[in-house]
Short mmCIF file of C-alpha atoms and ligand atoms in Angstrom, two decimals:
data_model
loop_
_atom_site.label_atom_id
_atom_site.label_comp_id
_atom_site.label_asym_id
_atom_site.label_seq_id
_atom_site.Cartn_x
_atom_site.Cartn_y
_atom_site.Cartn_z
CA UNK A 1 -210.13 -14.30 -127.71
CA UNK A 2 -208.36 -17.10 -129.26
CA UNK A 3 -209.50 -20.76 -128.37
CA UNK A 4 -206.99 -23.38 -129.41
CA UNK A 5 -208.04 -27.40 -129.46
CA UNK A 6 -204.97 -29.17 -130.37
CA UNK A 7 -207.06 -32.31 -132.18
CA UNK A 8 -210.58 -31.97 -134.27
CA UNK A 9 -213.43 -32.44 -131.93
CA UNK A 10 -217.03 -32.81 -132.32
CA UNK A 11 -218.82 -30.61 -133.56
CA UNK A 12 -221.67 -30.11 -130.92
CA UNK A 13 -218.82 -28.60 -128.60
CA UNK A 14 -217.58 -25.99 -131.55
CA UNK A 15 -221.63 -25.19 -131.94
CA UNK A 16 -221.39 -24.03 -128.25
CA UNK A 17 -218.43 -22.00 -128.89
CA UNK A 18 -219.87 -19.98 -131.99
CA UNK A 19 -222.65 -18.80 -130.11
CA UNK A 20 -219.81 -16.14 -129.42
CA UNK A 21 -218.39 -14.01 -132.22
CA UNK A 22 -216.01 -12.51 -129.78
CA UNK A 23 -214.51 -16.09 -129.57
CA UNK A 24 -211.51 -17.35 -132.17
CA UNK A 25 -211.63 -21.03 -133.21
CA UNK A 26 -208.67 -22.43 -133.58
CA UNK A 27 -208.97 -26.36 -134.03
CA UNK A 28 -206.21 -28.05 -135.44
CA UNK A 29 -206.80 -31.29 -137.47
CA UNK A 30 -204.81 -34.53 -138.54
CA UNK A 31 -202.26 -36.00 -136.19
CA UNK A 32 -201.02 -34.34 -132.78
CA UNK A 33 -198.89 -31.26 -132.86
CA UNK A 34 -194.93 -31.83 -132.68
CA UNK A 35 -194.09 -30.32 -129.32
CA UNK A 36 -192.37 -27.32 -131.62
CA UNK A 37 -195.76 -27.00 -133.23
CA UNK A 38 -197.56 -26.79 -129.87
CA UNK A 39 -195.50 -24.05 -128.62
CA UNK A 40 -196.35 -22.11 -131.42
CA UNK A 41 -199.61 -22.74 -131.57
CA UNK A 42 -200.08 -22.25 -128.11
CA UNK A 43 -198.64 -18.34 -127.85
CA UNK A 44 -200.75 -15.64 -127.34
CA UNK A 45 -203.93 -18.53 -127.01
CA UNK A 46 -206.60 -17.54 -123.97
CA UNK A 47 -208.14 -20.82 -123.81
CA UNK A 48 -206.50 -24.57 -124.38
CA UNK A 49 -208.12 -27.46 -124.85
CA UNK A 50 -205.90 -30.14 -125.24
CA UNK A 51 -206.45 -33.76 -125.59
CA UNK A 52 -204.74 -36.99 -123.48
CA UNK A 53 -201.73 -37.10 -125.72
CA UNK A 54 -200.67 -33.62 -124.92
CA UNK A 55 -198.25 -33.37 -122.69
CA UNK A 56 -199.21 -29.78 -121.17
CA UNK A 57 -195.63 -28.97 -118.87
CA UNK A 58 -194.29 -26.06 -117.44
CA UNK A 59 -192.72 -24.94 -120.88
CA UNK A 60 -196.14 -25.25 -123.10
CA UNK A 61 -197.46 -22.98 -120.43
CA UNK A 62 -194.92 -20.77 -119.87
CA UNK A 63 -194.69 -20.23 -123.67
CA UNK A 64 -198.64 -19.57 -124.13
CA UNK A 65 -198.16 -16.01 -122.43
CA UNK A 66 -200.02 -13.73 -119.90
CA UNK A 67 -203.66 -14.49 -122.40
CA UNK A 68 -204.31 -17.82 -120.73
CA UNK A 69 -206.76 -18.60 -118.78
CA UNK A 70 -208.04 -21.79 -118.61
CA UNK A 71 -206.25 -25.16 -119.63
CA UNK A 72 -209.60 -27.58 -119.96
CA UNK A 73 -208.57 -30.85 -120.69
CA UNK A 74 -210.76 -32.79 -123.02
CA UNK A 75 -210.72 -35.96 -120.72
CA UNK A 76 -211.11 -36.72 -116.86
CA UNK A 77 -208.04 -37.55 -116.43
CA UNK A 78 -205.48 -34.27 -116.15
CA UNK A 79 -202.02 -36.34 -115.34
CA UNK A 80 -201.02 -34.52 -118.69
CA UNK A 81 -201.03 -31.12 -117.54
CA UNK A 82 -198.86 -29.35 -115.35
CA UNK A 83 -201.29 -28.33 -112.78
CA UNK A 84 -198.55 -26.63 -110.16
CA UNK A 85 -197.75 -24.57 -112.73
CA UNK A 86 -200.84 -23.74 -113.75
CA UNK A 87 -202.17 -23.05 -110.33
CA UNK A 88 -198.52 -20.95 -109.66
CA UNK A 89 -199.89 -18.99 -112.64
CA UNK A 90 -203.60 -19.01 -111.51
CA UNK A 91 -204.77 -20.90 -114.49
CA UNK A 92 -207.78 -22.86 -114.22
CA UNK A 93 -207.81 -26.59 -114.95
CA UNK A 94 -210.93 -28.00 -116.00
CA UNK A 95 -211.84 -31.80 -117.26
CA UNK A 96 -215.14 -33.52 -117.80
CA UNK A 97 -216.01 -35.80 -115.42
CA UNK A 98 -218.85 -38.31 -115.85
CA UNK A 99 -219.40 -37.88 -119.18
CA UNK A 100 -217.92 -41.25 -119.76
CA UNK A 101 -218.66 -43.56 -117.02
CA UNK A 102 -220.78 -46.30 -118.74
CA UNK A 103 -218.54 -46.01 -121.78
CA UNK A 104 -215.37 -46.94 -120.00
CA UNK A 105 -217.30 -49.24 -117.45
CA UNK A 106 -218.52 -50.74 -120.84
CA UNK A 107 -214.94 -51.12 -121.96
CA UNK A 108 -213.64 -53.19 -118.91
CA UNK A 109 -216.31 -55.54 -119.50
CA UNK A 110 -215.19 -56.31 -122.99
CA UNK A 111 -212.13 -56.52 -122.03
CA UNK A 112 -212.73 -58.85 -119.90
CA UNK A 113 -214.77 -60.92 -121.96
CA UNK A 114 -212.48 -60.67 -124.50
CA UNK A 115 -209.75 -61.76 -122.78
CA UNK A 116 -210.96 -64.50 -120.34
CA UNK A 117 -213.17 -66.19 -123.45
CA UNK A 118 -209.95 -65.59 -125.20
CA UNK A 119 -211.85 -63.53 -128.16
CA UNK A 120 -209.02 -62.22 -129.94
CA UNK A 121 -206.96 -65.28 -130.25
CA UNK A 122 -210.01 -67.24 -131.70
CA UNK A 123 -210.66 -64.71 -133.97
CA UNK A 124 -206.94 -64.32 -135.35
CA UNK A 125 -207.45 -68.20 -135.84
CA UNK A 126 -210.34 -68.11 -137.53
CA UNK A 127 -208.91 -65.38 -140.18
CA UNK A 128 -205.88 -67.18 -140.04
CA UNK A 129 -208.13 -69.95 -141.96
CA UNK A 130 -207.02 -72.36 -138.77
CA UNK A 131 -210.46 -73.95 -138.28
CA UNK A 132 -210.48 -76.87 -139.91
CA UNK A 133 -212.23 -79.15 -137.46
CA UNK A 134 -214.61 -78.61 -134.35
CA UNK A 135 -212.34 -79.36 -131.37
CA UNK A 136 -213.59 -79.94 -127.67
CA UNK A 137 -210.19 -78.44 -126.24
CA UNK A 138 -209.19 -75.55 -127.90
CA UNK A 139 -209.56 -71.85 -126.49
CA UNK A 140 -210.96 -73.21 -122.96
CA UNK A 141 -210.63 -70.28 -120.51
CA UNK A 142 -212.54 -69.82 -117.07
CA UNK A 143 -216.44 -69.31 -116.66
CA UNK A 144 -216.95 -65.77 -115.63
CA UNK A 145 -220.23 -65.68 -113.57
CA UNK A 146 -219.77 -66.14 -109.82
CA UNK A 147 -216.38 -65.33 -110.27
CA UNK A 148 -214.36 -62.79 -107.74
CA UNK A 149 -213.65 -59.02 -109.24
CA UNK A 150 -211.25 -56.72 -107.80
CA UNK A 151 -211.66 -52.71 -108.28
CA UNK A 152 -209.04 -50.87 -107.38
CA UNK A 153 -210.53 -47.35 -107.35
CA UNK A 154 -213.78 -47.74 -106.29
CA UNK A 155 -215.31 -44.39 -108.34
CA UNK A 156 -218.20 -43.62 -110.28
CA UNK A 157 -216.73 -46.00 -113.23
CA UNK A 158 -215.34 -48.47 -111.09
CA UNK A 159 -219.04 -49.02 -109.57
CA UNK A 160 -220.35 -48.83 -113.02
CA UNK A 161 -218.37 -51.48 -113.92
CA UNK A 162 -219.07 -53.63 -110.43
CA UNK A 163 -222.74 -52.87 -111.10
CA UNK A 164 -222.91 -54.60 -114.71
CA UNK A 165 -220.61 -57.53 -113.61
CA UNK A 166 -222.83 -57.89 -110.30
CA UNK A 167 -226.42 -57.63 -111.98
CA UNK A 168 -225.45 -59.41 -115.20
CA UNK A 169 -222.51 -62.07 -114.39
CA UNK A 170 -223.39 -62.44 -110.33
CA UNK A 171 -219.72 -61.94 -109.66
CA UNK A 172 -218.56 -61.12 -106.18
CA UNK A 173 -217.41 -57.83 -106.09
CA UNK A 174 -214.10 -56.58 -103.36
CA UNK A 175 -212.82 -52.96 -104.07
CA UNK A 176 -209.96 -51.68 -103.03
CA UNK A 177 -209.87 -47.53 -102.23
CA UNK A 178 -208.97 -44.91 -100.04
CA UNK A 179 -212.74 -43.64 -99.74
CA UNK A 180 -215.12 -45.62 -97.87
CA UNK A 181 -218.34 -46.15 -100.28
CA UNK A 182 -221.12 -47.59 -98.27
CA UNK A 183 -224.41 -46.74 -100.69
CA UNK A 184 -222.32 -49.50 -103.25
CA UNK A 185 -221.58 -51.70 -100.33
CA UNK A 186 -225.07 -51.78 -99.55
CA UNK A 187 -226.98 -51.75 -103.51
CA UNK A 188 -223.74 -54.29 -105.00
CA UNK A 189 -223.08 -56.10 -101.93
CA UNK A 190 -219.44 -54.85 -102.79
CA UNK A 191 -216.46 -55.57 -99.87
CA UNK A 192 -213.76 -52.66 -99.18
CA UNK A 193 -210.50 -54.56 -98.73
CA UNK A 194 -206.54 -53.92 -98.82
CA UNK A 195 -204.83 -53.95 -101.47
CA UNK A 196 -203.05 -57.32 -100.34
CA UNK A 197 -206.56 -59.24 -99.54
CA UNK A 198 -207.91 -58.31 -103.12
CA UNK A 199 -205.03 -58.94 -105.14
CA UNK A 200 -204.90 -62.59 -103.29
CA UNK A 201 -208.98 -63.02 -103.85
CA UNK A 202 -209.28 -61.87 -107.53
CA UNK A 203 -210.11 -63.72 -110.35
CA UNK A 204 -210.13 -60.69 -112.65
CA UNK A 205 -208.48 -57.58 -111.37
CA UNK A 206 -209.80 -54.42 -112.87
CA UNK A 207 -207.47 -50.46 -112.32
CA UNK A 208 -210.32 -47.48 -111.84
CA UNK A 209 -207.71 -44.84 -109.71
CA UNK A 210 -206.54 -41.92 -111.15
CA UNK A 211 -202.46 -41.68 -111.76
CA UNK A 212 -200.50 -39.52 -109.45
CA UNK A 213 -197.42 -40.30 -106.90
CA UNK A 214 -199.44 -43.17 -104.75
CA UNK A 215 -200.83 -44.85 -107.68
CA UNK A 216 -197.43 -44.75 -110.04
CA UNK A 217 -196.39 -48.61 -110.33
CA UNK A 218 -198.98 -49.71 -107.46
CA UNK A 219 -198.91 -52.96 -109.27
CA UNK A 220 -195.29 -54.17 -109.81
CA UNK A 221 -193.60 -57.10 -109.38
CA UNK A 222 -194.60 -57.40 -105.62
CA UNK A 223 -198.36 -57.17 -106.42
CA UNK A 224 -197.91 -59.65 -109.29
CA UNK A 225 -196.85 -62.61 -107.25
CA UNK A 226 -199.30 -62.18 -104.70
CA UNK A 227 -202.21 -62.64 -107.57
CA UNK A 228 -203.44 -65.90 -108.14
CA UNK A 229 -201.91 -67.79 -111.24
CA UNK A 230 -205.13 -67.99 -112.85
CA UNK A 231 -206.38 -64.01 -112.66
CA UNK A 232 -206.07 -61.50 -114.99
CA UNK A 233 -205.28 -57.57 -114.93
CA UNK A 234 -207.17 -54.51 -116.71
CA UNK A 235 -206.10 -51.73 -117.12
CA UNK A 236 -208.63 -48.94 -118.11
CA UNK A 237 -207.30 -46.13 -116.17
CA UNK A 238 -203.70 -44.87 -116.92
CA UNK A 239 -200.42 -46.94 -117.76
CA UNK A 240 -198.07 -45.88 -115.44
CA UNK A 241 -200.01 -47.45 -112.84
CA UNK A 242 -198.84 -50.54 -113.51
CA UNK A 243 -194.78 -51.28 -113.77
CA UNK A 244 -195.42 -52.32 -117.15
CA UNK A 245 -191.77 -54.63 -117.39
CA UNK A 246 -193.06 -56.72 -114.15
CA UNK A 247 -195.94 -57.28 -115.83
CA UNK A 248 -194.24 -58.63 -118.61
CA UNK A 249 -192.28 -60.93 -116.75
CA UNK A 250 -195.42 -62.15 -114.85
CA UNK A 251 -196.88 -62.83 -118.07
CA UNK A 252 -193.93 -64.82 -119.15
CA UNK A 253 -193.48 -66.66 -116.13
CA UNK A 254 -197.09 -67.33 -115.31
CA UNK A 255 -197.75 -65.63 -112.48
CA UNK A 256 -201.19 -64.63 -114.25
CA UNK A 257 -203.31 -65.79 -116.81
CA UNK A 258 -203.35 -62.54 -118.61
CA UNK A 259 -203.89 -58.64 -118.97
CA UNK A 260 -206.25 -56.55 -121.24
CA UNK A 261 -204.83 -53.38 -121.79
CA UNK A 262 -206.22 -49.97 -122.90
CA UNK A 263 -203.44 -47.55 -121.81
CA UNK A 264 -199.51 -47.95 -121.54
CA UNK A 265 -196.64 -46.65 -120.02
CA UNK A 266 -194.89 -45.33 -122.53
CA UNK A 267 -198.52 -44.33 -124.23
CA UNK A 268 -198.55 -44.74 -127.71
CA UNK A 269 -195.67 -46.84 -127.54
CA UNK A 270 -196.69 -50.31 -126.69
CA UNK A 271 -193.49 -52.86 -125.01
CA UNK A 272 -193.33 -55.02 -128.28
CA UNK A 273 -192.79 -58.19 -125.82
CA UNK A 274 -196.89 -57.42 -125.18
CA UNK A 275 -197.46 -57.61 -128.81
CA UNK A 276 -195.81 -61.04 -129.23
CA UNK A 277 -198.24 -62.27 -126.39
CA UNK A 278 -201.61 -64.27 -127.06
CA UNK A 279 -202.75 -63.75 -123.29
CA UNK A 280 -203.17 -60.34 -124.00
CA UNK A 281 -205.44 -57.66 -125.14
CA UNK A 282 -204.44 -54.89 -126.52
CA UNK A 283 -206.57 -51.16 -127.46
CA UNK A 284 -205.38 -48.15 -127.91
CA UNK A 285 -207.15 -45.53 -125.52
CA UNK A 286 -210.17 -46.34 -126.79
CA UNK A 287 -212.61 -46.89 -123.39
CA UNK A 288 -214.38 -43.68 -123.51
CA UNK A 289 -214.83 -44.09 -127.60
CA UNK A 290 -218.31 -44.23 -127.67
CA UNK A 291 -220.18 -41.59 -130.07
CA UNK A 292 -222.22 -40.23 -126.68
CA UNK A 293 -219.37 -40.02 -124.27
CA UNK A 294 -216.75 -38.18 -126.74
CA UNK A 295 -219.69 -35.10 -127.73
CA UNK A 296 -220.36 -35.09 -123.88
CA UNK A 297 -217.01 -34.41 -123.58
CA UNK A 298 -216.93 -31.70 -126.11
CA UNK A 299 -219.53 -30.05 -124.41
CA UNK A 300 -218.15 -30.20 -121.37
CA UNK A 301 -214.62 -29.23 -122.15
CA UNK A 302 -215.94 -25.79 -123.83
CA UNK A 303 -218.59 -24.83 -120.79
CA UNK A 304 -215.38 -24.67 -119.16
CA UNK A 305 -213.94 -22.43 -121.29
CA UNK A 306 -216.96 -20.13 -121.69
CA UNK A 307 -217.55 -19.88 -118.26
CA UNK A 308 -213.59 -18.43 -118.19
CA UNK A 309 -213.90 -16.48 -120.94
CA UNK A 310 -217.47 -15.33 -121.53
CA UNK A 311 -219.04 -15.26 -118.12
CA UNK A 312 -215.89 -14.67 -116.18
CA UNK A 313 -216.75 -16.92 -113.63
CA UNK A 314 -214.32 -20.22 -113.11
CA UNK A 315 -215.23 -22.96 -114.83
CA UNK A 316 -217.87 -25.34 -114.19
CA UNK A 317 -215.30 -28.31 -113.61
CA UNK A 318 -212.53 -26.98 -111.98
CA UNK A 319 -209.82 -29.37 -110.90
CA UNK A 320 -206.87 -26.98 -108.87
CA UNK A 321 -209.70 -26.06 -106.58
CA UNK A 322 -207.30 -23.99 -104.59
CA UNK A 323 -207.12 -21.19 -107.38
CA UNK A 324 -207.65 -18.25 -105.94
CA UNK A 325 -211.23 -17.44 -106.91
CA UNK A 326 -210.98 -13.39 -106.20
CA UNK A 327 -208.62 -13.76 -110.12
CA UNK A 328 -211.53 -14.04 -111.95
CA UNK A 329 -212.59 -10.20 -111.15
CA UNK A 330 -208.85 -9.23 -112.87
CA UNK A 331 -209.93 -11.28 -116.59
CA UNK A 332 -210.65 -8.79 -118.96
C1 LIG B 401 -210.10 -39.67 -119.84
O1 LIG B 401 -211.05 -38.91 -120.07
O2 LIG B 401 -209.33 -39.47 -118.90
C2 LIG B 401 -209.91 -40.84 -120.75
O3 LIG B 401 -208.77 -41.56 -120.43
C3 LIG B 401 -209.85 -40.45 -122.21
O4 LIG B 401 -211.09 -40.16 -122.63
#
């Protein structure tokens, strides 16, 4: 049984897998396959693990044959794969959720750190060999602490994030979700609001929700001008939730103070207006990057797949719950 994992993982998932000599590694190195690559690499594979760049559609699928089984996405996040079609073809979907909660609630703090402290700029100035003189009125930017943060998508790394900037700046936390989550109410003194209330409130608004229909563009131009003029945006979760051209022009216009961004749109293509911008903070899919979260995620992604393919039982993780379960009994 043939395992393909489009990009080089580590190695304490692969140590899992060769606990199994009926079990085929096939891990593919360097940069991400060409989509012509993919298909070929993909035929006649039982298990895929695939990574966020991989855009997993109907025709990837269709093209792997009757041997696949599972599709377990080496992320949480599974708005790359094509999961009616998978389901239509009762493959499982697995991803790895909480493996990287701290690490990305980590990440928005940075971010917003870095951008409110304005850490970048100062250090492009520095290495620019611009300090000449101590100044009193360069690089101001706001005091954090006691200052009003708005989740939107109020999950396990949303609260992670509220927690840190609650214990360690005292900031006021609002959150913004479709689930009512009293325990964080209670332990962060956190506020559910709408959408309207916490864009208006925010000094620092921070995206947590997964992308699907409701959340494509949730913040566009609309959203921008009810923010005040002195908040910023982060965006840890996916790019498409925010219209990424109205955020330029808020930007421009000063509608905000700034944005710290970690995903994009058109992911890995970044709008080149951004990169002109010094109220901005750019990395590249990097807030689960930590050494722990990315071998938790290895671990996790192939538990999936040996559940599928060794225990013939679905996998631990399973995201297109509605799979009929009875398949499993038909995997040889
Ligand atoms: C995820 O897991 O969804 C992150 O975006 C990448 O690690």
């Amino acid at each position: 049984m043939r395992v393909l994992i489009t990009r080089e993982i580590p190695q304490a998932g692969i140590n899992i897998l060769e606990q199994y000599p009926q079990i085929e590694i096939d891990m593919r190195k360097g940069p991400p396959l060409s989509r012509e690559e993919m298909l070929i690499a993909v035929k006649g594979a039982d298990a895929l693990i695939p990574v966020i760049p991989d855009k997993i559609d109907s025709e990837i699928i269709e093209g792997a044959g009757k041997n696949l089984k599972i599709i377990a996405a080496y992320s949480v996040g599974y708005d790359h794969i094509d999961l009616d079609t998978a389901t239509k073809k009762e493959i499982y979907v697995s991803n790895t959720p909480g493996d990287l909660t701290e690490s990305v609630g980590e990440h928005a703090l940075s971010l917003m750190l870095t951008l409110a402290r304005r850490v970048s700029e100062a250090d492009r100035f520095c290495r620019a060999k611009k300090y000449k003189y101590w100044d009193p009125m360069i690089f101001l930017g706001p005091k954090i602490s006691e200052k009003t943060l708005g989740i939107i998508g109020f999950g396990r790394i949303g609260q992670h994030f509220a927690k840190i900037a609650k214990l360690g700046l005292g900031m006021r936390i609002i959150y913004h979700d479709v689930l009512n989550h009293p325990e964080a109410e209670k332990t962060l003194g956190a506020e559910k609001v709408s959408l309207e209330y916490l864009l208006e409130n925010s000094d620092f608004v921070s995206l947590h929700c997964n992308l699907c229909e409701e959340t494509k563009h949730l913040i566009g131009e609309a959203q921008f001008k009810k923010m005040k003029p002195l908040s910023y945006i982060i965006n840890t979760a996916r790019g498409p939730v925010i219209n990424e051209s109205a955020l330029v022009n808020a930007l421009k216009k000063g509608i905000i103070a700034g944005a710290a961004l970690d995903v994009f749109e058109d992911e890995p293509e970044i709008n080149p207006k951004l990169l002109r911008m010094d109220n901005v903070v750019l990395t590249p899919h990097i807030a689960s990057a930590t050494r722990e979260a990315r071998i938790q995620m290895a671990r996790m992604a192939v538990e999936n797949v040996v559940d599928v393919l060794v225990n013939k039982k679905p996998p631990r993780y399973l995201v297109n719950k509605t799979l009929n379960k009875e398949k499993i009994s038909s995997i040889s």
